[in-house]
């Protein structure tokens, strides 16, 4: 990787983040054709932007119809995409496509984020219950889970489709061995599992990735977590917040309060003016995301999720009215 991507993961202060943010913004304003055109349509002059609050965020829906790539003429490492990640989409809806030019950048982003929240993957057995994602191509979540499972070097790590009996037996065995274990699962599959098998594994870390994906009635996050806590015998349910259009993730270790790695930032926008951003805690609005790891696409994404920032992290409150449903993180508070 060239020096700019390396700087992303060395951010040590808010000042460093803001400076690098503006550097990447101006670079993408020049070399990401779709973003450049969008900025022109909004009347934004990139050279007059001096703070994060002046940056227009690209609506995430553009990933459905446009190829969002940043191609720098002076970058000797610029190349054709190595993979195309696609979003989960319900029948009849168009998935987003994220053209990833550098898989090593994605791998470094999610690996370093995991280490910040959970430590060395080699300590764990990681079990993944992601049936809907395994059944389609292009899932960034499956790619991440598979990579992390390989890092564990634990023979118990692996994917589970609908083989709940095997999963239940594996969890029982790992509990008896005193093995640190993570179960990463999509919401509907975790709920289906605990309906059939109740587990008492207090040391287990359950990370739900969101997503009922048309598999039944939507359920409030607090009720979902209550059901899962009782089903697995744990005190808290962790959560992962990510999407195909991003190369970084946020994690919650309970109560639906998410934290980001240093190269990722949440900005709350006004519900009635998408170019006005709301400072302060406990103000509800649309979620905008700065993901500096998106250096080869667009780092400034306007999502269709609603949320708010608190003094302990940020919350995802659900989808905005009239927004298309997405397979991930569709829970309503």
mmCIF file of C-alpha atoms in Angstrom:
data_model
loop_
_atom_site.group_PDB
_atom_site.id
_atom_site.type_symbol
_atom_site.label_atom_id
_atom_site.label_comp_id
_atom_site.label_asym_id
_atom_site.label_seq_id
_atom_site.Cartn_x
_atom_site.Cartn_y
_atom_site.Cartn_z
ATOM 1 C CA UNK A 1 0.000 0.000 0.000
ATOM 2 C CA UNK A 2 1.193 3.539 -0.612
ATOM 3 C CA UNK A 3 1.837 6.034 2.177
ATOM 4 C CA UNK A 4 -1.674 7.532 2.301
ATOM 5 C CA UNK A 5 -3.476 4.267 3.169
ATOM 6 C CA UNK A 6 -0.802 3.520 5.768
ATOM 7 C CA UNK A 7 -1.460 6.882 7.440
ATOM 8 C CA UNK A 8 -5.115 5.925 7.910
ATOM 9 C CA UNK A 9 -4.306 3.266 10.480
ATOM 10 C CA UNK A 10 -1.772 5.421 12.341
ATOM 11 C CA UNK A 11 -4.274 8.119 13.374
ATOM 12 C CA UNK A 12 -3.585 8.995 17.004
ATOM 13 C CA UNK A 13 -5.665 12.129 17.587
ATOM 14 C CA UNK A 14 -8.772 14.002 16.479
ATOM 15 C CA UNK A 15 -6.533 16.606 14.841
ATOM 16 C CA UNK A 16 -4.768 13.949 12.764
ATOM 17 C CA UNK A 17 -8.138 12.506 11.747
ATOM 18 C CA UNK A 18 -9.481 15.869 10.605
ATOM 19 C CA UNK A 19 -6.351 16.725 8.616
ATOM 20 C CA UNK A 20 -6.289 13.359 6.871
ATOM 21 C CA UNK A 21 -10.036 13.576 6.321
ATOM 22 C CA UNK A 22 -9.664 16.844 4.427
ATOM 23 C CA UNK A 23 -6.711 15.480 2.440
ATOM 24 C CA UNK A 24 -8.708 12.437 1.337
ATOM 25 C CA UNK A 25 -11.785 14.558 0.639
ATOM 26 C CA UNK A 26 -9.890 16.830 -1.755
ATOM 27 C CA UNK A 27 -8.255 13.852 -3.447
ATOM 28 C CA UNK A 28 -11.601 12.103 -3.973
ATOM 29 C CA UNK A 29 -13.236 15.358 -5.067
ATOM 30 C CA UNK A 30 -10.750 15.348 -7.959
ATOM 31 C CA UNK A 31 -10.373 11.662 -8.780
ATOM 32 C CA UNK A 32 -13.714 10.001 -7.968
ATOM 33 C CA UNK A 33 -15.762 10.906 -11.043
ATOM 34 C CA UNK A 34 -19.174 10.254 -9.496
ATOM 35 C CA UNK A 35 -18.353 12.165 -6.323
ATOM 36 C CA UNK A 36 -16.818 15.010 -8.321
ATOM 37 C CA UNK A 37 -20.000 15.345 -10.381
ATOM 38 C CA UNK A 38 -22.135 15.197 -7.236
ATOM 39 C CA UNK A 39 -20.105 17.981 -5.608
ATOM 40 C CA UNK A 40 -20.487 20.120 -8.706
ATOM 41 C CA UNK A 41 -24.259 19.615 -8.630
ATOM 42 C CA UNK A 42 -24.371 20.675 -4.976
ATOM 43 C CA UNK A 43 -22.316 23.781 -5.746
ATOM 44 C CA UNK A 44 -19.464 22.690 -3.498
ATOM 45 C CA UNK A 45 -15.967 24.038 -4.172
ATOM 46 C CA UNK A 46 -13.623 21.464 -2.572
ATOM 47 C CA UNK A 47 -10.866 24.009 -2.101
ATOM 48 C CA UNK A 48 -13.129 26.125 0.105
ATOM 49 C CA UNK A 49 -13.949 23.206 2.415
ATOM 50 C CA UNK A 50 -11.960 23.618 5.625
ATOM 51 C CA UNK A 51 -13.885 21.456 8.090
ATOM 52 C CA UNK A 52 -15.752 18.158 8.233
ATOM 53 C CA UNK A 53 -19.044 20.013 8.665
ATOM 54 C CA UNK A 54 -18.639 21.526 5.192
ATOM 55 C CA UNK A 55 -18.207 18.185 3.387
ATOM 56 C CA UNK A 56 -21.194 16.945 1.341
ATOM 57 C CA UNK A 57 -21.790 13.211 1.853
ATOM 58 C CA UNK A 58 -22.569 10.984 -1.122
ATOM 59 C CA UNK A 59 -26.000 9.275 -0.786
ATOM 60 C CA UNK A 60 -25.451 5.546 -0.352
ATOM 61 C CA UNK A 61 -28.048 4.757 -3.030
ATOM 62 C CA UNK A 62 -25.498 5.879 -5.667
ATOM 63 C CA UNK A 63 -23.729 2.551 -5.095
ATOM 64 C CA UNK A 64 -26.770 0.874 -6.684
ATOM 65 C CA UNK A 65 -26.473 2.594 -10.056
ATOM 66 C CA UNK A 66 -22.937 4.015 -10.296
ATOM 67 C CA UNK A 67 -19.424 2.628 -10.154
ATOM 68 C CA UNK A 68 -17.930 4.551 -7.237
ATOM 69 C CA UNK A 69 -14.164 4.424 -7.651
ATOM 70 C CA UNK A 70 -11.298 6.816 -7.025
ATOM 71 C CA UNK A 71 -8.549 6.515 -9.615
ATOM 72 C CA UNK A 72 -5.491 8.633 -8.955
ATOM 73 C CA UNK A 73 -3.317 9.192 -12.056
ATOM 74 C CA UNK A 74 -0.154 9.407 -9.919
ATOM 75 C CA UNK A 75 -0.901 6.210 -7.973
ATOM 76 C CA UNK A 76 1.221 3.396 -9.349
ATOM 77 C CA UNK A 77 -0.873 0.904 -7.367
ATOM 78 C CA UNK A 78 -4.174 1.845 -9.035
ATOM 79 C CA UNK A 79 -5.620 -1.247 -10.654
ATOM 80 C CA UNK A 80 -8.796 -3.045 -11.559
ATOM 81 C CA UNK A 81 -10.933 -4.070 -8.607
ATOM 82 C CA UNK A 82 -9.928 -7.290 -6.839
ATOM 83 C CA UNK A 83 -13.477 -8.028 -5.713
ATOM 84 C CA UNK A 84 -16.968 -6.559 -5.900
ATOM 85 C CA UNK A 85 -18.890 -6.629 -2.630
ATOM 86 C CA UNK A 86 -22.663 -6.522 -2.953
ATOM 87 C CA UNK A 87 -25.283 -5.590 -0.399
ATOM 88 C CA UNK A 88 -28.034 -7.951 0.644
ATOM 89 C CA UNK A 89 -31.315 -6.936 -0.972
ATOM 90 C CA UNK A 90 -34.840 -8.271 -0.779
ATOM 91 C CA UNK A 91 -36.471 -9.649 -3.917
ATOM 92 C CA UNK A 92 -36.943 -7.063 -6.648
ATOM 93 C CA UNK A 93 -34.536 -4.532 -5.139
ATOM 94 C CA UNK A 94 -31.211 -3.557 -6.663
ATOM 95 C CA UNK A 95 -28.147 -4.391 -4.534
ATOM 96 C CA UNK A 96 -25.327 -1.944 -4.022
ATOM 97 C CA UNK A 97 -21.948 -2.751 -5.523
ATOM 98 C CA UNK A 98 -18.662 -1.754 -3.907
ATOM 99 C CA UNK A 99 -15.681 -2.108 -6.239
ATOM 100 C CA UNK A 100 -12.732 -2.904 -3.954
ATOM 101 C CA UNK A 101 -9.357 -2.194 -5.537
ATOM 102 C CA UNK A 102 -7.247 -3.382 -2.611
ATOM 103 C CA UNK A 103 -8.393 -6.327 -0.503
ATOM 104 C CA UNK A 104 -5.396 -5.940 1.800
ATOM 105 C CA UNK A 105 -6.800 -2.569 2.830
ATOM 106 C CA UNK A 106 -10.114 -4.174 3.791
ATOM 107 C CA UNK A 107 -8.357 -7.011 5.599
ATOM 108 C CA UNK A 108 -6.237 -4.595 7.596
ATOM 109 C CA UNK A 109 -9.248 -2.447 8.459
ATOM 110 C CA UNK A 110 -11.438 -5.224 9.866
ATOM 111 C CA UNK A 111 -8.531 -7.087 11.485
ATOM 112 C CA UNK A 112 -7.216 -4.038 13.335
ATOM 113 C CA UNK A 113 -10.759 -3.098 14.355
ATOM 114 C CA UNK A 114 -11.353 -6.597 15.726
ATOM 115 C CA UNK A 115 -8.107 -6.435 17.702
ATOM 116 C CA UNK A 116 -9.099 -3.082 19.196
ATOM 117 C CA UNK A 117 -12.411 -4.449 20.452
ATOM 118 C CA UNK A 118 -11.665 -8.109 21.178
ATOM 119 C CA UNK A 119 -7.916 -8.681 21.103
ATOM 120 C CA UNK A 120 -5.951 -11.297 19.197
ATOM 121 C CA UNK A 121 -8.196 -13.554 17.055
ATOM 122 C CA UNK A 122 -5.876 -16.455 17.920
ATOM 123 C CA UNK A 123 -7.400 -16.490 21.437
ATOM 124 C CA UNK A 124 -10.777 -17.492 20.069
ATOM 125 C CA UNK A 125 -12.859 -20.056 18.327
ATOM 126 C CA UNK A 126 -15.112 -18.051 15.985
ATOM 127 C CA UNK A 127 -18.359 -19.646 14.849
ATOM 128 C CA UNK A 128 -20.433 -17.938 12.165
ATOM 129 C CA UNK A 129 -24.176 -18.377 11.717
ATOM 130 C CA UNK A 130 -24.726 -16.450 8.486
ATOM 131 C CA UNK A 131 -26.992 -18.573 6.280
ATOM 132 C CA UNK A 132 -28.481 -15.847 4.095
ATOM 133 C CA UNK A 133 -25.026 -14.410 3.375
ATOM 134 C CA UNK A 134 -23.463 -17.771 2.554
ATOM 135 C CA UNK A 135 -26.240 -18.391 0.043
ATOM 136 C CA UNK A 136 -25.229 -15.493 -2.195
ATOM 137 C CA UNK A 137 -22.015 -14.157 -3.713
ATOM 138 C CA UNK A 138 -20.188 -10.985 -2.838
ATOM 139 C CA UNK A 139 -20.810 -10.714 0.903
ATOM 140 C CA UNK A 140 -18.216 -8.554 2.651
ATOM 141 C CA UNK A 141 -19.427 -9.979 5.981
ATOM 142 C CA UNK A 142 -18.706 -13.552 4.888
ATOM 143 C CA UNK A 143 -15.271 -12.492 3.633
ATOM 144 C CA UNK A 144 -14.486 -10.870 6.980
ATOM 145 C CA UNK A 145 -15.765 -13.808 9.023
ATOM 146 C CA UNK A 146 -13.817 -16.343 6.959
ATOM 147 C CA UNK A 147 -10.603 -14.342 7.244
ATOM 148 C CA UNK A 148 -10.933 -13.925 11.023
ATOM 149 C CA UNK A 149 -11.753 -17.611 11.457
ATOM 150 C CA UNK A 150 -8.545 -18.531 9.646
ATOM 151 C CA UNK A 151 -6.589 -16.271 12.014
ATOM 152 C CA UNK A 152 -7.911 -18.235 14.994
ATOM 153 C CA UNK A 153 -6.222 -21.421 13.747
ATOM 154 C CA UNK A 154 -8.825 -23.212 15.861
ATOM 155 C CA UNK A 155 -10.334 -26.343 14.239
ATOM 156 C CA UNK A 156 -13.705 -25.546 15.833
ATOM 157 C CA UNK A 157 -13.987 -22.252 13.952
ATOM 158 C CA UNK A 158 -16.307 -22.420 10.981
ATOM 159 C CA UNK A 159 -19.559 -21.547 9.229
ATOM 160 C CA UNK A 160 -22.891 -23.063 10.141
ATOM 161 C CA UNK A 161 -25.739 -23.002 7.649
ATOM 162 C CA UNK A 162 -28.836 -24.587 9.173
ATOM 163 C CA UNK A 163 -27.055 -27.372 11.086
ATOM 164 C CA UNK A 164 -28.172 -26.174 14.509
ATOM 165 C CA UNK A 165 -27.573 -29.517 16.211
ATOM 166 C CA UNK A 166 -23.893 -29.431 15.277
ATOM 167 C CA UNK A 167 -23.621 -25.817 16.427
ATOM 168 C CA UNK A 168 -25.240 -26.619 19.774
ATOM 169 C CA UNK A 169 -22.881 -29.582 20.306
ATOM 170 C CA UNK A 170 -19.853 -27.455 19.394
ATOM 171 C CA UNK A 171 -20.836 -24.699 21.825
ATOM 172 C CA UNK A 172 -21.277 -27.255 24.605
ATOM 173 C CA UNK A 173 -17.861 -28.740 23.896
ATOM 174 C CA UNK A 174 -16.107 -25.370 23.748
ATOM 175 C CA UNK A 175 -17.717 -24.331 27.020
ATOM 176 C CA UNK A 176 -16.423 -27.522 28.659
ATOM 177 C CA UNK A 177 -12.938 -26.850 27.312
ATOM 178 C CA UNK A 178 -12.951 -23.278 28.649
ATOM 179 C CA UNK A 179 -12.292 -21.977 25.133
ATOM 180 C CA UNK A 180 -12.936 -18.272 24.482
ATOM 181 C CA UNK A 181 -15.632 -18.308 21.832
ATOM 182 C CA UNK A 182 -17.395 -15.820 19.580
ATOM 183 C CA UNK A 183 -20.642 -16.577 17.785
ATOM 184 C CA UNK A 184 -21.202 -14.141 14.919
ATOM 185 C CA UNK A 185 -24.695 -14.381 13.533
ATOM 186 C CA UNK A 186 -27.410 -12.738 11.501
ATOM 187 C CA UNK A 187 -30.442 -11.848 13.627
ATOM 188 C CA UNK A 188 -33.073 -14.207 12.248
ATOM 189 C CA UNK A 189 -30.694 -17.189 12.413
ATOM 190 C CA UNK A 190 -29.741 -16.490 16.032
ATOM 191 C CA UNK A 191 -33.432 -16.284 16.931
ATOM 192 C CA UNK A 192 -34.177 -19.514 15.090
ATOM 193 C CA UNK A 193 -31.321 -21.242 16.897
ATOM 194 C CA UNK A 194 -32.376 -20.277 20.417
ATOM 195 C CA UNK A 195 -35.939 -21.404 19.677
ATOM 196 C CA UNK A 196 -34.590 -24.916 19.123
ATOM 197 C CA UNK A 197 -31.596 -25.019 21.462
ATOM 198 C CA UNK A 198 -31.189 -23.164 24.721
ATOM 199 C CA UNK A 199 -27.555 -22.767 25.739
ATOM 200 C CA UNK A 200 -26.058 -21.771 29.074
ATOM 201 C CA UNK A 201 -22.647 -20.392 28.087
ATOM 202 C CA UNK A 202 -22.003 -17.210 30.150
ATOM 203 C CA UNK A 203 -18.496 -16.718 28.697
ATOM 204 C CA UNK A 204 -19.754 -16.810 25.105
ATOM 205 C CA UNK A 205 -19.584 -13.584 23.077
ATOM 206 C CA UNK A 206 -22.608 -13.335 20.782
ATOM 207 C CA UNK A 207 -22.290 -10.697 18.044
ATOM 208 C CA UNK A 208 -25.454 -10.038 16.053
ATOM 209 C CA UNK A 209 -25.034 -8.394 12.670
ATOM 210 C CA UNK A 210 -28.657 -7.265 12.348
ATOM 211 C CA UNK A 211 -31.079 -8.307 9.667
ATOM 212 C CA UNK A 212 -34.483 -9.956 9.727
ATOM 213 C CA UNK A 213 -34.476 -9.668 5.916
ATOM 214 C CA UNK A 214 -38.161 -10.382 5.500
ATOM 215 C CA UNK A 215 -37.952 -13.426 7.791
ATOM 216 C CA UNK A 216 -40.801 -12.333 10.020
ATOM 217 C CA UNK A 217 -41.998 -9.406 12.088
ATOM 218 C CA UNK A 218 -39.428 -6.758 12.931
ATOM 219 C CA UNK A 219 -38.460 -6.774 16.580
ATOM 220 C CA UNK A 220 -37.133 -3.996 18.824
ATOM 221 C CA UNK A 221 -33.453 -4.311 19.610
ATOM 222 C CA UNK A 222 -33.951 -4.387 23.387
ATOM 223 C CA UNK A 223 -36.480 -7.236 23.070
ATOM 224 C CA UNK A 224 -34.247 -9.095 20.633
ATOM 225 C CA UNK A 225 -31.290 -8.856 23.007
ATOM 226 C CA UNK A 226 -33.426 -10.004 25.922
ATOM 227 C CA UNK A 227 -34.465 -13.126 23.990
ATOM 228 C CA UNK A 228 -30.909 -13.866 22.916
ATOM 229 C CA UNK A 229 -29.460 -13.281 26.386
ATOM 230 C CA UNK A 230 -31.902 -15.818 27.813
ATOM 231 C CA UNK A 231 -31.284 -18.246 24.951
ATOM 232 C CA UNK A 232 -27.496 -18.238 25.257
ATOM 233 C CA UNK A 233 -27.215 -17.620 28.991
ATOM 234 C CA UNK A 234 -25.175 -14.429 28.569
ATOM 235 C CA UNK A 235 -25.441 -10.981 30.161
ATOM 236 C CA UNK A 236 -25.003 -8.862 27.023
ATOM 237 C CA UNK A 237 -25.400 -9.230 23.283
ATOM 238 C CA UNK A 238 -22.780 -7.532 21.158
ATOM 239 C CA UNK A 239 -23.500 -6.040 17.720
ATOM 240 C CA UNK A 240 -21.626 -5.227 14.532
ATOM 241 C CA UNK A 241 -22.589 -2.301 12.312
ATOM 242 C CA UNK A 242 -21.254 -2.423 8.808
ATOM 243 C CA UNK A 243 -22.348 -2.486 5.187
ATOM 244 C CA UNK A 244 -21.057 -3.514 1.787
ATOM 245 C CA UNK A 245 -20.410 0.129 0.890
ATOM 246 C CA UNK A 246 -17.884 0.500 3.744
ATOM 247 C CA UNK A 247 -14.538 -1.124 4.518
ATOM 248 C CA UNK A 248 -14.802 -0.448 8.268
ATOM 249 C CA UNK A 249 -17.171 -1.548 11.007
ATOM 250 C CA UNK A 250 -18.414 -0.279 14.352
ATOM 251 C CA UNK A 251 -19.019 -2.601 17.313
ATOM 252 C CA UNK A 252 -21.262 -2.536 20.338
ATOM 253 C CA UNK A 253 -20.496 -4.539 23.457
ATOM 254 C CA UNK A 254 -24.027 -4.175 24.742
ATOM 255 C CA UNK A 255 -27.089 -1.915 24.970
ATOM 256 C CA UNK A 256 -26.891 -1.033 21.268
ATOM 257 C CA UNK A 257 -24.175 1.602 21.810
ATOM 258 C CA UNK A 258 -21.585 1.467 19.031
ATOM 259 C CA UNK A 259 -17.998 2.683 18.919
ATOM 260 C CA UNK A 260 -15.830 3.163 15.838
ATOM 261 C CA UNK A 261 -12.111 2.713 15.130
ATOM 262 C CA UNK A 262 -10.093 5.978 14.866
ATOM 263 C CA UNK A 263 -10.354 6.118 11.066
ATOM 264 C CA UNK A 264 -14.166 6.000 11.112
ATOM 265 C CA UNK A 265 -16.535 8.705 12.359
ATOM 266 C CA UNK A 266 -20.301 9.139 12.643
ATOM 267 C CA UNK A 267 -21.903 12.485 11.784
ATOM 268 C CA UNK A 268 -25.610 13.165 12.400
ATOM 269 C CA UNK A 269 -27.376 15.170 9.695
ATOM 270 C CA UNK A 270 -30.566 17.176 9.975
ATOM 271 C CA UNK A 271 -33.636 15.230 8.847
ATOM 272 C CA UNK A 272 -34.903 18.154 6.785
ATOM 273 C CA UNK A 273 -31.614 19.494 5.404
ATOM 274 C CA UNK A 274 -29.086 16.826 4.346
ATOM 275 C CA UNK A 275 -26.292 19.393 4.195
ATOM 276 C CA UNK A 276 -26.772 20.550 7.786
ATOM 277 C CA UNK A 277 -25.080 18.542 10.548
ATOM 278 C CA UNK A 278 -26.139 18.321 14.178
ATOM 279 C CA UNK A 279 -23.564 18.704 16.930
ATOM 280 C CA UNK A 280 -24.140 17.566 20.490
ATOM 281 C CA UNK A 281 -25.515 14.495 22.215
ATOM 282 C CA UNK A 282 -28.922 12.814 21.973
ATOM 283 C CA UNK A 283 -30.002 14.586 18.784
ATOM 284 C CA UNK A 284 -31.797 12.284 16.352
ATOM 285 C CA UNK A 285 -31.034 12.506 12.650
ATOM 286 C CA UNK A 286 -29.700 10.684 9.623
ATOM 287 C CA UNK A 287 -26.424 8.797 9.972
ATOM 288 C CA UNK A 288 -23.530 9.975 7.819
ATOM 289 C CA UNK A 289 -20.315 7.968 7.928
ATOM 290 C CA UNK A 290 -16.731 8.962 7.306
ATOM 291 C CA UNK A 291 -14.726 5.841 6.534
ATOM 292 C CA UNK A 292 -11.182 6.757 5.601
ATOM 293 C CA UNK A 293 -10.504 3.133 4.645
ATOM 294 C CA UNK A 294 -12.766 3.811 1.628
ATOM 295 C CA UNK A 295 -9.865 5.618 0.040
ATOM 296 C CA UNK A 296 -10.374 3.904 -3.329
ATOM 297 C CA UNK A 297 -14.123 4.579 -3.525
ATOM 298 C CA UNK A 298 -15.742 7.339 -1.434
ATOM 299 C CA UNK A 299 -15.063 7.981 2.247
ATOM 300 C CA UNK A 300 -18.097 10.203 2.867
ATOM 301 C CA UNK A 301 -21.367 8.270 2.842
ATOM 302 C CA UNK A 302 -24.889 9.464 3.603
ATOM 303 C CA UNK A 303 -26.741 6.355 4.826
ATOM 304 C CA UNK A 304 -30.484 5.743 5.029
ATOM 305 C CA UNK A 305 -30.269 4.876 8.735
ATOM 306 C CA UNK A 306 -31.425 7.049 11.587
ATOM 307 C CA UNK A 307 -29.409 7.408 14.754
ATOM 308 C CA UNK A 308 -28.068 9.595 17.504
ATOM 309 C CA UNK A 309 -24.767 10.154 19.258
ATOM 310 C CA UNK A 310 -24.556 9.832 23.037
ATOM 311 C CA UNK A 311 -21.720 10.371 25.483
ATOM 312 C CA UNK A 312 -21.033 6.605 25.345
ATOM 313 C CA UNK A 313 -21.256 5.928 21.621
ATOM 314 C CA UNK A 314 -23.835 6.086 18.856
ATOM 315 C CA UNK A 315 -27.147 4.305 18.419
ATOM 316 C CA UNK A 316 -28.827 3.029 15.262
ATOM 317 C CA UNK A 317 -32.551 3.734 15.580
ATOM 318 C CA UNK A 318 -33.787 2.149 12.357
ATOM 319 C CA UNK A 319 -34.340 2.926 8.703
ATOM 320 C CA UNK A 320 -35.492 6.308 7.491
ATOM 321 C CA UNK A 321 -39.050 6.520 6.193
ATOM 322 C CA UNK A 322 -39.400 5.348 2.577
ATOM 323 C CA UNK A 323 -35.821 4.025 2.520
ATOM 324 C CA UNK A 324 -35.329 0.635 0.891
ATOM 325 C CA UNK A 325 -34.914 -2.198 3.341
ATOM 326 C CA UNK A 326 -31.423 -3.599 3.653
ATOM 327 C CA UNK A 327 -30.582 -7.046 4.913
ATOM 328 C CA UNK A 328 -28.220 -5.748 7.604
ATOM 329 C CA UNK A 329 -29.148 -3.791 10.713
ATOM 330 C CA UNK A 330 -32.858 -3.283 10.045
ATOM 331 C CA UNK A 331 -33.870 -3.408 13.687
ATOM 332 C CA UNK A 332 -36.224 -0.728 14.936
ATOM 333 C CA UNK A 333 -35.726 0.737 18.399
#
